Amino acid sequence: MARYFNDVSRTFNEYLLIPGLTTKECVPSNVSLKTPLVKFKKGETAKLELNIPFVSAVMQSVSDHKMAIALAKNGGLSFIFGSQPIETQAEMVRKVKKHKAGFVVSDANLTPENTLADVLAIKKATGHSTIGITHDGTSNGKLLGIVTSRDYRTNKDSLDKKIKDFMTPFSKLITGELGITLTEANDVIWDHKLNTLPIIDKDQNLQYFVFRKDYDEHKENPNELLDANKKLLVGAGINTRDYKERVAKLVEAGVDLLCIDSSDGFSEWQKETIEYIKKEYNGEVLVGAGNVVDKDGFLYLVNAGADFIKVGIGGGSICITREQKGIGRGQATALIEVAEARDEYFRETGIYVPICSDGGIVQDYHMVLALAMGADFLMMGRYFARFDESPTKVLKVGNNYVKEYWGEGSNRARNWQRYDMGGSEALKFEEGVDSYVPYAGKMKDNLDITLGKIVSTMCSCGALTIEELKQNAKITLVSSTSIIEGGAHDVILKDTNI
């Protein structure tokens, strides 16, 4: 006979937090959002921790190297999408690891024989106005000069004008030698009133650029997520088909953490993948698994050796797994059960396995609810897809600016490995949609507002850490009428566009 769960499957929208005592110490500046990213033993700290409880989803329309760099600078982590050739994913990982805090590897480079037309084309493609001119047009070629927007005028200069005729030549450049510290580089920039300082090796080969604007940015990002070598942390998504080849290349590229990307993680395929990775790399390569929605799925993957577990099936804004297959569970209910299983496992074994809530976030306060219900960190796609740093272009649809956003189970992504059940590959159907999200601008501007809401809510709950929030939060179910009561009602709203 089938097993029945009589409790209602609930979403975050059906809950509210009840305020706790806000002490004089409960002010936003005292709140810490640091949280474990991978499992650890009681009395120890996790090998990897997040400075904010956010990771970006393993999706083509969300997580590439640019998103990974931006999010790590702000304290979170990106899992670079795996639905691409192994080499291109590994190259994205390398770009993040080469992006030292303040030292930028140039991805806009040309030769002296290129033209102004090439300058404008590479500027459009990369968004960078500073272009390294090297002998072979590579990022590590012999530096012969640089071109910035001050070196040409598009309304007067011919498009076929050679770069060698208008670039700032090496003889007129002030440079730094490889090995210089970031502090020393910034001192040179300020002393000589520069916008850009090229860093070269003893053979005059270009290694990095240090930008004046990054000095201010570095000061504005005290939460940067760095490894022991002061390099940004980065994750990557893998599947259960080509993992042997893919993991090897990603590890070689310097990836910090892997995540098996699957809509349903309660499978022998994931168990075999985890066990292979742990055996092949002597337990040193960290890998998360999922997704699951109950205690059984959680314990299965933990016993296989997973370093964190993702929770949620069918709750993403572009996911139609529940609609197509009737599989899934309300995100709040799934999270509550898995969190209880995680805590029970910790009591019994002394090993704490972080859980990641993936999906179901609509409002910012849902993030706090997810953390209060037991999540250690949140994976989000739609939230990050709206920003400049995501891989998609800004479009104008009607009178609105939007960005494209599609699911990994959509026909556009063709990421069938994420939904792989093994066996024949003939049976395929979509489990995600192709859509738009409202364009929201720079990530940092929006992220600061979101994090401000989170720490303010935590103060209202009397919690200064995520762990305190999980232990002390008071949560109540709400009725449909109280949801209406919680918004603006029984008034005539002013038209702010008048």
Tab-separated table of C-alpha atoms in Angstrom:
chain	number	residue	atom	x	y	z
A	1	MET	CA	0.000	0.000	0.000
A	2	ALA	CA	1.256	3.495	-0.814
A	3	ARG	CA	2.604	5.593	2.039
A	4	TYR	CA	0.516	8.689	2.721
A	5	PHE	CA	1.648	11.977	4.249
A	6	ASN	CA	-1.400	13.567	5.817
A	7	ASP	CA	0.261	16.873	6.693
A	8	VAL	CA	-0.361	19.632	4.155
A	9	SER	CA	2.553	20.439	1.855
A	10	ARG	CA	3.212	24.116	2.602
A	11	THR	CA	5.080	27.039	1.040
A	12	PHE	CA	6.961	29.949	2.642
A	13	ASN	CA	4.032	32.227	1.822
A	14	GLU	CA	1.941	30.413	4.456
A	15	TYR	CA	4.194	31.417	7.354
A	16	LEU	CA	5.228	34.533	9.249
A	17	LEU	CA	7.833	35.173	11.919
A	18	ILE	CA	6.723	36.313	15.376
A	19	PRO	CA	9.030	38.942	16.933
A	20	GLY	CA	11.344	37.953	19.754
A	21	LEU	CA	12.975	40.200	22.335
A	22	THR	CA	15.133	42.797	20.608
A	23	THR	CA	17.926	43.523	23.053
A	24	LYS	CA	20.170	46.574	22.921
A	25	GLU	CA	22.822	44.370	21.264
A	26	CYS	CA	20.416	43.437	18.466
A	27	VAL	CA	21.411	46.089	15.964
A	28	PRO	CA	22.204	45.380	12.299
A	29	SER	CA	25.920	46.143	12.664
A	30	ASN	CA	26.250	43.278	15.183
A	31	VAL	CA	24.562	40.643	13.008
A	32	SER	CA	26.760	37.987	11.388
A	33	LEU	CA	25.538	36.149	8.294
A	34	LYS	CA	28.488	33.750	8.199
A	35	THR	CA	27.346	30.165	7.658
A	36	PRO	CA	28.928	26.740	7.000
A	37	LEU	CA	29.080	25.569	3.396
A	38	VAL	CA	30.281	21.979	3.903
A	39	LYS	CA	30.039	19.355	6.641
A	40	PHE	CA	32.177	19.455	9.776
A	41	LYS	CA	32.593	17.630	13.081
A	42	LYS	CA	31.252	18.923	16.377
A	43	GLY	CA	33.661	21.392	17.952
A	44	GLU	CA	35.336	22.170	14.633
A	45	THR	CA	34.611	24.733	11.929
A	46	ALA	CA	33.713	23.970	8.340
A	47	LYS	CA	36.523	23.918	5.770
A	48	LEU	CA	34.489	26.323	3.653
A	49	GLU	CA	32.136	29.004	4.983
A	50	LEU	CA	30.016	31.667	3.318
A	51	ASN	CA	30.039	35.266	4.520
A	52	ILE	CA	26.447	35.679	3.319
A	53	PRO	CA	24.028	32.723	3.013
A	54	PHE	CA	23.577	32.960	-0.773
A	55	VAL	CA	24.728	30.797	-3.677
A	56	SER	CA	23.659	31.270	-7.283
A	57	ALA	CA	21.920	28.464	-9.153
A	58	VAL	CA	23.619	26.054	-11.544
A	59	MET	CA	21.990	27.619	-14.596
A	60	GLN	CA	23.052	28.886	-18.038
A	61	SER	CA	21.131	32.111	-17.544
A	62	VAL	CA	22.564	32.779	-14.079
A	63	SER	CA	26.011	31.483	-13.186
A	64	ASP	CA	29.031	32.098	-15.386
A	65	HIS	CA	32.463	33.425	-14.379
A	66	LYS	CA	31.264	37.044	-14.226
A	67	MET	CA	28.498	36.190	-11.766
A	68	ALA	CA	30.931	34.019	-9.788
A	69	ILE	CA	33.416	36.881	-9.434
A	70	ALA	CA	30.742	39.409	-8.471
A	71	LEU	CA	29.040	37.165	-5.928
A	72	ALA	CA	32.295	36.025	-4.292
A	73	LYS	CA	33.298	39.667	-3.920
A	74	ASN	CA	30.111	40.135	-1.927
A	75	GLY	CA	30.539	37.068	0.285
A	76	GLY	CA	28.542	34.417	-1.597
A	77	LEU	CA	29.381	31.648	-4.059
A	78	SER	CA	28.380	30.713	-7.604
A	79	PHE	CA	28.134	27.219	-9.028
A	80	ILE	CA	29.144	27.686	-12.656
A	81	PHE	CA	26.660	25.914	-14.907
A	82	GLY	CA	27.605	22.445	-16.137
A	83	SER	CA	25.392	22.261	-19.227
A	84	GLN	CA	28.297	23.205	-21.464
A	85	PRO	CA	31.457	21.527	-22.790
A	86	ILE	CA	33.897	20.471	-20.081
A	87	GLU	CA	36.697	22.718	-21.335
A	88	THR	CA	34.587	25.885	-21.406
A	89	GLN	CA	33.299	25.277	-17.880
A	90	ALA	CA	36.851	24.646	-16.654
A	91	GLU	CA	37.988	27.854	-18.356
A	92	MET	CA	35.298	29.808	-16.490
A	93	VAL	CA	36.600	28.357	-13.221
A	94	ARG	CA	40.138	29.387	-14.169
A	95	LYS	CA	39.002	32.939	-14.882
A	96	VAL	CA	37.531	33.226	-11.393
A	97	LYS	CA	40.617	31.769	-9.706
A	98	LYS	CA	42.914	34.069	-11.721
A	99	HIS	CA	40.875	37.075	-10.675
A	100	LYS	CA	42.897	37.922	-7.586
A	101	ALA	CA	41.381	40.521	-5.328
A	102	GLY	CA	42.449	43.698	-7.116
A	103	PHE	CA	44.580	41.942	-9.751
A	104	VAL	CA	42.543	41.488	-12.937
A	105	VAL	CA	43.529	39.206	-15.812
A	106	SER	CA	42.839	41.138	-19.015
A	107	ASP	CA	40.241	39.518	-21.278
A	108	ALA	CA	40.315	42.432	-23.769
A	109	ASN	CA	43.536	42.272	-25.760
A	110	LEU	CA	44.626	43.150	-29.313
A	111	THR	CA	47.813	43.641	-31.347
A	112	PRO	CA	49.228	46.923	-32.740
A	113	GLU	CA	48.136	45.818	-36.217
A	114	ASN	CA	44.472	45.621	-35.249
A	115	THR	CA	42.186	48.562	-36.018
A	116	LEU	CA	39.855	50.957	-34.255
A	117	ALA	CA	36.991	48.814	-35.518
A	118	ASP	CA	38.486	45.887	-33.561
A	119	VAL	CA	38.751	48.079	-30.466
A	120	LEU	CA	35.070	49.018	-30.653
A	121	ALA	CA	34.078	45.402	-31.284
A	122	ILE	CA	35.999	44.022	-28.290
A	123	LYS	CA	34.715	46.839	-26.095
A	124	LYS	CA	31.142	45.931	-27.046
A	125	ALA	CA	31.765	42.224	-26.471
A	126	THR	CA	33.485	42.535	-23.084
A	127	GLY	CA	32.244	45.868	-21.754
A	128	HIS	CA	35.856	46.848	-20.992
A	129	SER	CA	37.272	50.160	-22.190
A	130	THR	CA	40.880	49.388	-21.203
A	131	ILE	CA	42.513	47.112	-23.763
A	132	GLY	CA	45.939	45.542	-23.435
A	133	ILE	CA	48.004	45.737	-26.616
A	134	THR	CA	50.396	42.797	-26.746
A	135	HIS	CA	52.641	41.358	-29.444
A	136	ASP	CA	50.277	38.419	-30.044
A	137	GLY	CA	46.958	39.794	-28.774
A	138	THR	CA	46.846	37.475	-25.743
A	139	SER	CA	46.408	38.335	-22.076
A	140	ASN	CA	49.999	37.285	-21.288
A	141	GLY	CA	51.807	38.495	-24.393
A	142	LYS	CA	54.588	41.098	-24.395
A	143	LEU	CA	53.004	44.422	-23.445
A	144	LEU	CA	53.462	47.028	-26.184
A	145	GLY	CA	50.879	49.575	-25.044
A	146	ILE	CA	47.311	50.097	-23.913
A	147	VAL	CA	44.222	51.684	-25.410
A	148	THR	CA	41.539	53.477	-23.425
A	149	SER	CA	38.578	55.579	-24.531
A	150	ARG	CA	40.808	58.667	-24.237
A	151	ASP	CA	43.023	57.467	-27.100
A	152	TYR	CA	40.500	57.829	-29.933
A	153	ARG	CA	37.459	59.739	-31.117
A	154	THR	CA	34.910	57.701	-33.002
A	155	ASN	CA	33.429	60.759	-34.722
A	156	LYS	CA	36.781	61.768	-36.257
A	157	ASP	CA	39.053	58.720	-36.422
A	158	SER	CA	38.723	56.217	-39.259
A	159	LEU	CA	37.582	52.725	-38.272
A	160	ASP	CA	40.487	51.202	-40.187
A	161	LYS	CA	43.050	53.268	-38.309
A	162	LYS	CA	45.790	51.002	-36.906
A	163	ILE	CA	46.066	50.682	-33.129
A	164	LYS	CA	49.804	51.390	-33.305
A	165	ASP	CA	48.959	54.884	-34.544
A	166	PHE	CA	46.854	55.918	-31.529
A	167	MET	CA	47.665	53.619	-28.582
A	168	THR	CA	49.617	54.787	-25.547
A	169	PRO	CA	52.959	53.041	-26.176
A	170	PHE	CA	54.860	51.079	-23.561
A	171	SER	CA	57.535	53.783	-23.330
A	172	LYS	CA	54.970	56.187	-21.908
A	173	LEU	CA	53.374	53.722	-19.478
A	174	ILE	CA	54.001	53.451	-15.765
A	175	THR	CA	53.951	49.763	-14.841
A	176	GLY	CA	54.287	47.543	-11.803
A	177	GLU	CA	56.474	44.441	-11.621
A	178	LEU	CA	54.981	41.019	-10.900
A	179	GLY	CA	55.200	40.393	-7.154
A	180	ILE	CA	54.083	43.876	-6.183
A	181	THR	CA	51.453	43.864	-3.427
A	182	LEU	CA	48.006	45.327	-3.939
A	183	THR	CA	48.771	48.058	-1.417
A	184	GLU	CA	51.947	49.004	-3.290
A	185	ALA	CA	50.104	48.953	-6.621
A	186	ASN	CA	47.419	51.264	-5.284
A	187	ASP	CA	50.094	53.617	-3.934
A	188	VAL	CA	51.608	53.850	-7.439
A	189	ILE	CA	48.161	54.557	-8.901
A	190	TRP	CA	47.513	57.362	-6.443
A	191	ASP	CA	51.022	58.841	-6.592
A	192	HIS	CA	50.943	59.070	-10.405
A	193	LYS	CA	47.218	59.856	-10.715
A	194	LEU	CA	46.597	56.801	-12.886
A	195	ASN	CA	43.359	55.002	-13.700
A	196	THR	CA	45.120	51.769	-14.673
A	197	LEU	CA	48.406	50.126	-13.674
A	198	PRO	CA	49.615	47.244	-15.886
A	199	ILE	CA	51.524	44.532	-13.992
A	200	ILE	CA	54.270	42.881	-16.038
A	201	ASP	CA	56.875	40.177	-15.468
A	202	LYS	CA	60.630	40.556	-15.995
A	203	ASP	CA	60.193	39.822	-19.710
A	204	GLN	CA	57.612	42.614	-20.135
A	205	ASN	CA	54.753	40.126	-20.488
A	206	LEU	CA	51.375	41.420	-19.305
A	207	GLN	CA	50.108	39.625	-16.181
A	208	TYR	CA	47.368	41.796	-14.647
A	209	PHE	CA	45.734	45.180	-14.559
A	210	VAL	CA	45.087	47.034	-11.308
A	211	PHE	CA	42.352	49.661	-11.604
A	212	ARG	CA	41.784	52.765	-9.506
A	213	LYS	CA	38.049	52.005	-9.378
A	214	ASP	CA	38.753	48.584	-7.843
A	215	TYR	CA	40.407	50.225	-4.829
A	216	ASP	CA	37.110	51.780	-3.800
A	217	GLU	CA	35.267	48.589	-4.723
A	218	HIS	CA	37.577	46.501	-2.540
A	219	LYS	CA	36.917	48.818	0.412
A	220	GLU	CA	33.188	48.491	-0.253
A	221	ASN	CA	33.351	44.678	-0.200
A	222	PRO	CA	34.688	43.618	3.197
A	223	ASN	CA	32.835	40.287	2.848
A	224	GLU	CA	34.924	38.990	-0.073
A	225	LEU	CA	34.977	35.182	-0.063
A	226	LEU	CA	38.636	34.202	-0.445
A	227	ASP	CA	40.702	31.037	-0.151
A	228	ALA	CA	44.030	30.723	1.673
A	229	ASN	CA	45.816	32.237	-1.329
A	230	LYS	CA	43.533	35.290	-1.407
A	231	LYS	CA	41.777	34.017	-4.517
A	232	LEU	CA	38.012	34.110	-4.905
A	233	LEU	CA	36.099	30.920	-4.117
A	234	VAL	CA	34.111	29.294	-6.926
A	235	GLY	CA	31.901	26.234	-7.316
A	236	ALA	CA	30.805	24.236	-10.346
A	237	GLY	CA	27.872	22.026	-11.273
A	238	ILE	CA	28.351	18.443	-12.470
A	239	ASN	CA	26.046	15.659	-13.669
A	240	THR	CA	26.014	11.890	-13.172
A	241	ARG	CA	26.985	11.046	-16.761
A	242	ASP	CA	30.370	12.569	-17.618
A	243	TYR	CA	31.517	13.269	-14.062
A	244	LYS	CA	34.780	11.319	-14.316
A	245	GLU	CA	36.095	13.513	-17.124
A	246	ARG	CA	34.419	16.731	-15.943
A	247	VAL	CA	35.547	16.567	-12.314
A	248	ALA	CA	39.155	15.965	-13.330
A	249	LYS	CA	39.225	19.118	-15.481
A	250	LEU	CA	37.424	21.223	-12.878
A	251	VAL	CA	39.801	20.157	-10.105
A	252	GLU	CA	42.749	20.938	-12.369
A	253	ALA	CA	41.264	24.404	-12.960
A	254	GLY	CA	41.127	25.015	-9.208
A	255	VAL	CA	37.433	24.601	-8.353
A	256	ASP	CA	36.697	24.826	-4.616
A	257	LEU	CA	33.401	22.954	-4.438
A	258	LEU	CA	31.267	20.767	-6.705
A	259	CYS	CA	27.502	20.318	-6.757
A	260	ILE	CA	25.641	17.496	-8.472
A	261	ASP	CA	22.918	19.309	-10.374
A	262	SER	CA	19.742	17.230	-10.509
A	263	SER	CA	16.043	17.809	-10.050
A	264	ASP	CA	15.796	14.531	-8.075
A	265	GLY	CA	18.860	13.508	-6.108
A	266	PHE	CA	17.500	10.443	-4.326
A	267	SER	CA	19.154	8.031	-6.758
A	268	GLU	CA	21.871	5.417	-7.077
A	269	TRP	CA	23.370	7.556	-9.843
A	270	GLN	CA	24.228	10.270	-7.345
A	271	LYS	CA	25.485	7.746	-4.804
A	272	GLU	CA	27.913	6.297	-7.366
A	273	THR	CA	29.057	9.775	-8.393
A	274	ILE	CA	29.778	10.862	-4.821
A	275	GLU	CA	31.551	7.622	-3.928
A	276	TYR	CA	33.741	7.845	-7.038
A	277	ILE	CA	34.776	11.442	-6.279
A	278	LYS	CA	35.554	10.685	-2.638
A	279	LYS	CA	37.623	7.599	-3.505
A	280	GLU	CA	39.416	9.075	-6.533
A	281	TYR	CA	40.478	12.249	-4.707
A	282	ASN	CA	41.018	10.801	-1.200
A	283	GLY	CA	38.098	12.744	0.224
A	284	GLU	CA	39.762	16.081	-0.541
A	285	VAL	CA	37.331	17.198	-3.259
A	286	LEU	CA	34.150	18.586	-1.734
A	287	VAL	CA	30.802	17.828	-3.363
A	288	GLY	CA	27.192	18.669	-2.541
A	289	ALA	CA	24.239	16.581	-3.681
A	290	GLY	CA	20.483	16.720	-4.130
A	291	ASN	CA	17.794	17.674	-4.578
A	292	VAL	CA	15.711	15.887	-1.924
A	293	VAL	CA	12.518	16.687	-0.043
A	294	ASP	CA	12.426	14.254	2.892
A	295	LYS	CA	14.447	12.485	5.581
A	296	ASP	CA	15.009	9.349	3.506
A	297	GLY	CA	16.583	11.262	0.635
A	298	PHE	CA	18.746	13.303	3.009
A	299	LEU	CA	20.161	10.282	4.842
A	300	TYR	CA	20.789	8.377	1.613
A	301	LEU	CA	23.035	11.108	0.204
A	302	VAL	CA	24.725	11.874	3.529
A	303	ASN	CA	25.639	8.204	3.949
A	304	ALA	CA	27.037	8.265	0.412
A	305	GLY	CA	29.444	11.011	1.551
A	306	ALA	CA	27.847	14.295	0.408
A	307	ASP	CA	29.296	17.469	1.951
A	308	PHE	CA	26.022	19.423	1.810
A	309	ILE	CA	22.483	18.615	0.714
A	310	LYS	CA	20.159	20.642	-1.498
A	311	VAL	CA	16.468	20.653	-0.619
A	312	GLY	CA	13.613	21.357	-3.021
A	313	ILE	CA	11.873	19.842	-6.024
A	314	GLY	CA	9.628	21.852	-8.321
A	315	GLY	CA	9.637	25.109	-6.350
A	316	GLY	CA	11.721	27.224	-8.728
A	317	SER	CA	9.938	29.957	-10.665
A	318	ILE	CA	10.827	28.384	-14.033
A	319	CYS	CA	10.488	24.746	-12.923
A	320	ILE	CA	7.493	22.678	-14.055
A	321	THR	CA	8.563	19.303	-12.642
A	322	ARG	CA	5.492	19.143	-10.400
A	323	GLU	CA	3.231	20.019	-13.301
A	324	GLN	CA	4.846	17.506	-15.658
A	325	LYS	CA	5.482	14.586	-13.314
A	326	GLY	CA	3.478	15.207	-10.144
A	327	ILE	CA	6.749	15.002	-8.164
A	328	GLY	CA	7.756	17.427	-5.432
A	329	ARG	CA	6.759	18.982	-2.139
A	330	GLY	CA	5.985	22.425	-0.764
A	331	GLN	CA	9.353	24.030	-0.057
A	332	ALA	CA	8.634	24.962	3.559
A	333	THR	CA	7.422	21.468	4.461
A	334	ALA	CA	10.372	19.816	2.709
A	335	LEU	CA	12.869	22.098	4.437
A	336	ILE	CA	11.380	21.586	7.908
A	337	GLU	CA	11.572	17.779	7.621
A	338	VAL	CA	15.092	17.699	6.216
A	339	ALA	CA	16.312	20.167	8.848
A	340	GLU	CA	14.930	17.903	11.577
A	341	ALA	CA	16.736	14.952	9.976
A	342	ARG	CA	19.960	16.976	9.785
A	343	ASP	CA	19.770	17.912	13.468
A	344	GLU	CA	18.995	14.320	14.477
A	345	TYR	CA	21.959	13.081	12.430
A	346	PHE	CA	24.188	15.655	14.141
A	347	ARG	CA	23.083	14.524	17.601
A	348	GLU	CA	23.738	10.883	16.750
A	349	THR	CA	27.045	11.219	14.860
A	350	GLY	CA	28.549	14.587	15.797
A	351	ILE	CA	28.734	15.463	12.103
A	352	TYR	CA	26.870	18.542	10.907
A	353	VAL	CA	25.796	18.472	7.257
A	354	PRO	CA	24.626	21.893	5.970
A	355	ILE	CA	21.430	22.043	3.930
A	356	CYS	CA	20.752	24.410	1.054
A	357	SER	CA	17.202	25.553	0.357
A	358	ASP	CA	16.743	25.615	-3.418
A	359	GLY	CA	13.563	27.212	-4.777
A	360	GLY	CA	10.357	28.713	-3.466
A	361	ILE	CA	11.779	32.171	-2.677
A	362	VAL	CA	9.401	34.879	-3.907
A	363	GLN	CA	9.724	37.674	-1.352
A	364	ASP	CA	12.849	38.727	0.542
A	365	TYR	CA	11.275	37.748	3.861
A	366	HIS	CA	11.008	34.180	2.552
A	367	MET	CA	14.804	34.080	2.788
A	368	VAL	CA	14.676	34.707	6.529
A	369	LEU	CA	11.925	32.123	6.919
A	370	ALA	CA	14.034	29.538	5.073
A	371	LEU	CA	16.993	30.226	7.362
A	372	ALA	CA	14.775	30.121	10.460
A	373	MET	CA	13.325	26.778	9.317
A	374	GLY	CA	16.806	25.278	9.237
A	375	ALA	CA	18.510	26.159	5.953
A	376	ASP	CA	22.192	27.043	6.261
A	377	PHE	CA	22.223	28.843	2.916
A	378	LEU	CA	19.969	29.504	-0.064
A	379	MET	CA	20.386	28.744	-3.757
A	380	MET	CA	18.606	31.226	-6.017
A	381	GLY	CA	18.229	31.593	-9.762
A	382	ARG	CA	15.550	34.181	-10.521
A	383	TYR	CA	16.960	36.561	-7.908
A	384	PHE	CA	20.401	36.683	-9.554
A	385	ALA	CA	19.213	36.418	-13.165
A	386	ARG	CA	17.880	40.010	-12.945
A	387	PHE	CA	21.275	41.626	-12.494
A	388	ASP	CA	23.898	43.064	-14.838
A	389	GLU	CA	26.307	40.314	-13.812
A	390	SER	CA	24.193	37.425	-15.139
A	391	PRO	CA	25.124	36.106	-18.623
A	392	THR	CA	22.007	37.259	-20.500
A	393	LYS	CA	21.390	40.535	-22.316
A	394	VAL	CA	19.103	43.368	-21.265
A	395	LEU	CA	16.092	43.553	-23.583
A	396	LYS	CA	13.192	45.951	-23.911
A	397	VAL	CA	9.843	44.187	-24.116
A	398	GLY	CA	6.990	46.645	-24.446
A	399	ASN	CA	7.784	49.447	-22.011
A	400	ASN	CA	9.802	47.279	-19.661
A	401	TYR	CA	13.467	46.325	-19.492
A	402	VAL	CA	13.951	42.615	-18.844
A	403	LYS	CA	16.550	39.854	-18.909
A	404	GLU	CA	16.022	36.393	-20.321
A	405	TYR	CA	15.735	33.543	-17.816
A	406	TRP	CA	15.272	29.893	-18.710
A	407	GLY	CA	15.256	26.636	-16.810
A	408	GLU	CA	17.879	23.933	-17.209
A	409	GLY	CA	15.039	21.564	-18.051
A	410	SER	CA	13.787	23.785	-20.869
A	411	ASN	CA	14.281	22.938	-24.525
A	412	ARG	CA	16.566	25.966	-24.789
A	413	ALA	CA	19.035	24.708	-22.181
A	414	ARG	CA	18.831	21.086	-23.329
A	415	ASN	CA	20.410	20.085	-20.022
A	416	TRP	CA	18.827	16.661	-19.991
A	417	GLN	CA	21.537	15.301	-17.671
A	418	ARG	CA	19.949	17.267	-14.840
A	419	TYR	CA	16.808	15.171	-15.223
A	420	ASP	CA	18.589	11.931	-16.101
A	421	MET	CA	16.971	8.778	-14.776
A	422	GLY	CA	19.443	6.433	-16.462
A	423	GLY	CA	18.752	3.966	-19.243
A	424	SER	CA	17.463	5.042	-22.649
A	425	GLU	CA	17.805	8.686	-23.650
A	426	ALA	CA	14.839	8.516	-26.017
A	427	LEU	CA	12.151	9.732	-23.612
A	428	LYS	CA	12.602	13.495	-23.200
A	429	PHE	CA	10.193	16.206	-22.118
A	430	GLU	CA	10.620	19.671	-20.721
A	431	GLU	CA	10.712	20.359	-16.987
A	432	GLY	CA	11.492	24.077	-17.273
A	433	VAL	CA	10.245	27.131	-19.135
A	434	ASP	CA	11.815	29.972	-21.139
A	435	SER	CA	10.906	33.363	-19.671
A	436	TYR	CA	11.874	36.929	-18.738
A	437	VAL	CA	12.603	38.553	-15.384
A	438	PRO	CA	12.472	42.309	-14.671
A	439	TYR	CA	15.888	43.909	-15.120
A	440	ALA	CA	17.150	45.176	-11.755
A	441	GLY	CA	20.583	46.724	-12.456
A	442	LYS	CA	23.761	46.097	-10.482
A	443	MET	CA	23.828	43.142	-8.133
A	444	LYS	CA	25.508	44.949	-5.236
A	445	ASP	CA	22.878	47.688	-5.064
A	446	ASN	CA	20.070	45.132	-4.822
A	447	LEU	CA	21.995	42.722	-2.620
A	448	ASP	CA	22.692	45.411	-0.032
A	449	ILE	CA	18.961	46.117	0.242
A	450	THR	CA	18.107	42.426	0.571
A	451	LEU	CA	20.766	41.808	3.211
A	452	GLY	CA	19.567	44.910	5.041
A	453	LYS	CA	16.090	43.419	5.257
A	454	ILE	CA	17.457	40.101	6.489
A	455	VAL	CA	19.567	41.544	9.319
A	456	SER	CA	16.748	43.872	10.338
A	457	THR	CA	14.317	40.945	10.541
A	458	MET	CA	16.856	38.914	12.518
A	459	CYS	CA	17.136	41.790	15.004
A	460	SER	CA	13.355	41.785	15.380
A	461	CYS	CA	13.602	38.068	16.156
A	462	GLY	CA	16.318	38.681	18.743
A	463	ALA	CA	18.988	36.806	16.749
A	464	LEU	CA	22.527	37.952	15.970
A	465	THR	CA	23.567	34.847	14.007
A	466	ILE	CA	21.858	32.419	11.666
A	467	GLU	CA	22.349	29.669	14.259
A	468	GLU	CA	20.551	31.784	16.891
A	469	LEU	CA	17.758	32.413	14.394
A	470	LYS	CA	17.327	28.676	13.781
A	471	GLN	CA	17.279	27.962	17.517
A	472	ASN	CA	15.066	30.805	18.730
A	473	ALA	CA	12.766	31.823	15.877
A	474	LYS	CA	9.011	31.713	16.447
A	475	ILE	CA	7.037	30.861	13.320
A	476	THR	CA	3.295	30.901	12.769
A	477	LEU	CA	0.969	29.647	10.057
A	478	VAL	CA	-1.162	32.324	8.404
A	479	SER	CA	-4.617	32.196	6.855
A	480	SER	CA	-5.465	33.468	3.395
A	481	THR	CA	-7.205	36.489	4.891
A	482	SER	CA	-4.234	37.373	7.100
A	483	ILE	CA	-2.023	37.329	3.982
A	484	ILE	CA	-4.315	39.995	2.501
A	485	GLU	CA	-4.178	41.914	5.784
A	486	GLY	CA	-0.371	41.930	5.593
A	487	GLY	CA	-0.297	44.055	2.435
A	488	ALA	CA	-1.704	47.456	1.592
A	489	HIS	CA	-5.509	47.201	1.774
A	490	ASP	CA	-8.670	49.282	2.073
A	491	VAL	CA	-6.937	52.385	0.724
A	492	ILE	CA	-6.648	54.065	-2.657
A	493	LEU	CA	-2.983	54.036	-3.630
A	494	LYS	CA	-1.478	57.160	-5.147
A	495	ASP	CA	-0.216	56.997	-8.693
A	496	THR	CA	3.462	57.854	-8.209
A	497	ASN	CA	3.932	58.296	-11.967
A	498	ILE	CA	1.775	61.424	-12.063
